[in-house]
Amino acid sequence: MAITEQDYLILADLAYDNLVNEQNLKLNEIYFPNGDLKTTYINEKREEKAFLGTNRYKDEKVRIVNDGVPEILNSDLYMDVMKKWKVLAVKNLHDDTSFYGVAYENEEKEIVIAYRGTEPYGEQFKKDLVYTDGLIALGFRPEQFQFGLDFYNDIKKNEKNVGKKITLTG
């Protein structure tokens, strides 16, 4: 089965959530473990953090909520994709450099790496727009580019991934 444009778009969108990789579950099992959207997770420091479906729909014009669940995440469109893909690995340097990447794998052992781009709101948006995007506009290469390449190479060089098709989105 070929990876569709819909897969790429949805996987790129989901990279704006704080996905964790130790579960090795399909995305729909991560997002809806008991049929309800999971909204928080506990990080390595044992702190509760905002989790799924909360990072990118801050604008109420975009966010359509039904019983607290963003409609888009519960839609057939998203569910069809989330049932096919699991989180393979996450590289989160967000606290230090604003870099975030997630590698997904489907049942055919194809891998898609999605990179989070400019944050859509708040202080991080300003930082991304002025610093990172500004460097790009001026012809410089921000450090996130190297982090993205390193993440890709980590996935590619992993012995479990030898010979697998790897594509990028985000």
Short mmCIF file of C-alpha atoms in Angstrom, two decimals:
data_model
loop_
_atom_site.label_atom_id
_atom_site.label_comp_id
_atom_site.label_asym_id
_atom_site.label_seq_id
_atom_site.Cartn_x
_atom_site.Cartn_y
_atom_site.Cartn_z
CA MET A 1 0.00 0.00 0.00
CA ALA A 2 1.42 3.35 -1.02
CA ILE A 3 1.75 6.21 1.41
CA THR A 4 -0.92 8.75 0.48
CA GLU A 5 -0.88 12.54 0.56
CA GLN A 6 -3.46 12.23 3.32
CA ASP A 7 -1.01 10.15 5.36
CA TYR A 8 1.74 12.74 4.94
CA LEU A 9 -0.52 15.67 5.82
CA ILE A 10 -1.99 14.03 8.92
CA LEU A 11 1.36 12.69 10.16
CA ALA A 12 2.83 16.18 9.75
CA ASP A 13 -0.08 17.67 11.69
CA LEU A 14 0.28 15.13 14.50
CA ALA A 15 3.95 16.13 14.87
CA TYR A 16 2.64 19.26 16.62
CA ASP A 17 1.54 17.09 19.54
CA ASN A 18 4.00 15.87 22.13
CA LEU A 19 4.14 12.25 21.10
CA VAL A 20 6.24 9.84 23.12
CA ASN A 21 7.80 6.73 21.65
CA GLU A 22 8.03 4.16 24.41
CA GLN A 23 4.50 2.87 23.84
CA ASN A 24 5.17 1.41 20.38
CA LEU A 25 1.42 1.53 19.75
CA LYS A 26 -0.62 2.58 16.76
CA LEU A 27 -1.53 6.24 16.86
CA ASN A 28 -5.22 5.60 17.48
CA GLU A 29 -4.28 3.54 20.56
CA ILE A 30 -2.08 6.38 21.82
CA TYR A 31 -4.67 9.09 21.20
CA PHE A 32 -7.72 7.10 22.28
CA PRO A 33 -6.48 4.38 24.67
CA ASN A 34 -9.92 3.76 26.19
CA GLY A 35 -12.04 5.36 23.53
CA ASP A 36 -11.45 8.84 24.98
CA LEU A 37 -8.80 11.33 23.91
CA LYS A 38 -5.75 11.15 26.19
CA THR A 39 -4.85 14.73 27.01
CA THR A 40 -1.82 14.51 29.29
CA TYR A 41 1.33 12.48 29.79
CA ILE A 42 4.00 12.22 32.45
CA ASN A 43 7.48 13.18 31.24
CA GLU A 44 10.85 11.87 32.37
CA LYS A 45 10.90 14.38 35.24
CA ARG A 46 7.55 12.97 36.47
CA GLU A 47 5.78 16.21 35.52
CA GLU A 48 2.36 16.20 33.93
CA LYS A 49 2.47 17.85 30.52
CA ALA A 50 -0.08 18.87 27.92
CA PHE A 51 -0.46 16.09 25.44
CA LEU A 52 -2.55 15.21 22.46
CA GLY A 53 -4.86 17.45 20.52
CA THR A 54 -4.01 20.48 22.62
CA ASN A 55 -1.07 22.11 20.87
CA ARG A 56 -2.27 23.32 17.52
CA TYR A 57 -5.93 24.25 17.71
CA LYS A 58 -5.73 27.28 19.99
CA ASP A 59 -7.82 29.40 17.63
CA GLU A 60 -11.46 28.68 18.41
CA LYS A 61 -12.32 29.34 14.75
CA VAL A 62 -10.23 26.30 13.83
CA ARG A 63 -10.94 24.14 16.86
CA ILE A 64 -14.28 22.38 16.67
CA VAL A 65 -14.89 20.60 19.94
CA ASN A 66 -17.40 17.87 20.71
CA ASP A 67 -17.40 16.74 24.34
CA GLY A 68 -13.85 18.05 24.78
CA VAL A 69 -12.39 16.13 21.82
CA PRO A 70 -11.19 18.11 18.83
CA GLU A 71 -13.48 16.87 16.06
CA ILE A 72 -10.64 16.54 13.60
CA LEU A 73 -8.83 13.94 15.73
CA ASN A 74 -11.99 11.88 16.07
CA SER A 75 -12.85 12.09 12.36
CA ASP A 76 -12.82 9.11 10.02
CA LEU A 77 -10.14 10.90 8.01
CA TYR A 78 -7.70 10.97 10.94
CA MET A 79 -8.76 7.62 12.38
CA ASP A 80 -8.06 5.83 9.09
CA VAL A 81 -4.49 7.15 9.14
CA MET A 82 -3.95 6.68 12.89
CA LYS A 83 -4.92 3.00 12.63
CA LYS A 84 -2.13 2.40 10.08
CA TRP A 85 0.79 4.15 11.80
CA LYS A 86 2.70 3.83 15.07
CA VAL A 87 5.35 6.05 16.65
CA LEU A 88 8.78 4.60 15.98
CA ALA A 89 10.97 7.31 17.56
CA VAL A 90 10.85 10.90 18.81
CA LYS A 91 13.60 13.50 18.94
CA ASN A 92 12.53 16.35 21.19
CA LEU A 93 15.02 19.15 21.69
CA HIS A 94 12.15 21.59 21.95
CA ASP A 95 13.09 23.01 25.34
CA ASP A 96 16.54 23.98 24.08
CA THR A 97 16.34 24.56 20.34
CA SER A 98 12.72 24.25 19.22
CA PHE A 99 13.58 21.09 17.26
CA TYR A 100 11.00 18.30 17.25
CA GLY A 101 10.81 15.30 14.95
CA VAL A 102 8.84 12.07 15.06
CA ALA A 103 9.33 8.90 13.03
CA TYR A 104 6.28 6.80 12.24
CA GLU A 105 6.12 3.28 10.81
CA ASN A 106 3.24 1.50 9.09
CA GLU A 107 2.46 -2.21 8.76
CA GLU A 108 4.38 -2.37 5.47
CA LYS A 109 7.49 -1.25 7.40
CA GLU A 110 7.61 2.09 5.61
CA ILE A 111 8.88 4.99 7.70
CA VAL A 112 7.81 8.62 7.58
CA ILE A 113 9.74 11.23 9.52
CA ALA A 114 7.72 14.35 10.29
CA TYR A 115 9.42 17.55 11.41
CA ARG A 116 7.55 20.17 13.40
CA GLY A 117 7.78 23.54 11.73
CA THR A 118 7.03 27.02 12.97
CA GLU A 119 4.78 26.88 16.02
CA PRO A 120 1.34 28.29 15.28
CA TYR A 121 0.91 30.53 18.35
CA GLY A 122 2.38 32.23 21.41
CA GLU A 123 5.95 33.03 22.35
CA GLN A 124 7.31 30.02 20.46
CA PHE A 125 5.72 31.36 17.25
CA LYS A 126 7.57 34.66 17.72
CA LYS A 127 10.86 32.87 18.44
CA ASP A 128 10.48 30.57 15.44
CA LEU A 129 9.41 33.35 13.11
CA VAL A 130 12.08 35.86 14.11
CA TYR A 131 15.04 33.60 14.83
CA THR A 132 14.75 30.38 12.84
CA ASP A 133 12.70 31.61 9.89
CA GLY A 134 14.68 34.84 9.89
CA LEU A 135 17.95 32.94 9.55
CA ILE A 136 16.52 30.96 6.64
CA ALA A 137 15.33 34.16 4.94
CA LEU A 138 18.82 35.63 5.30
CA GLY A 139 20.40 32.56 3.70
CA PHE A 140 21.73 30.95 6.87
CA ARG A 141 21.15 27.41 8.03
CA PRO A 142 19.72 27.17 11.56
CA GLU A 143 20.89 24.41 13.87
CA GLN A 144 17.52 22.64 13.51
CA PHE A 145 18.59 21.60 10.01
CA GLN A 146 21.51 19.63 11.43
CA PHE A 147 19.29 18.14 14.15
CA GLY A 148 16.86 17.03 11.44
CA LEU A 149 19.64 15.40 9.47
CA ASP A 150 20.98 13.72 12.60
CA PHE A 151 17.52 12.35 13.44
CA TYR A 152 17.12 11.00 9.90
CA ASN A 153 20.56 9.33 10.09
CA ASP A 154 19.76 7.82 13.50
CA ILE A 155 16.63 6.23 12.05
CA LYS A 156 18.35 5.11 8.85
CA LYS A 157 21.36 3.59 10.60
CA ASN A 158 19.31 1.64 13.15
CA GLU A 159 19.77 -2.05 12.31
CA LYS A 160 16.00 -2.60 12.59
CA ASN A 161 15.45 -0.14 9.74
CA VAL A 162 18.00 -1.33 7.18
CA GLY A 163 16.43 -1.44 3.74
CA LYS A 164 13.20 0.26 4.79
CA LYS A 165 11.77 3.10 2.73
CA ILE A 166 12.11 6.41 4.60
CA THR A 167 10.35 9.57 3.50
CA LEU A 168 10.04 13.02 5.06
CA THR A 169 7.18 15.41 5.73
CA GLY A 170 6.48 18.44 7.87
#
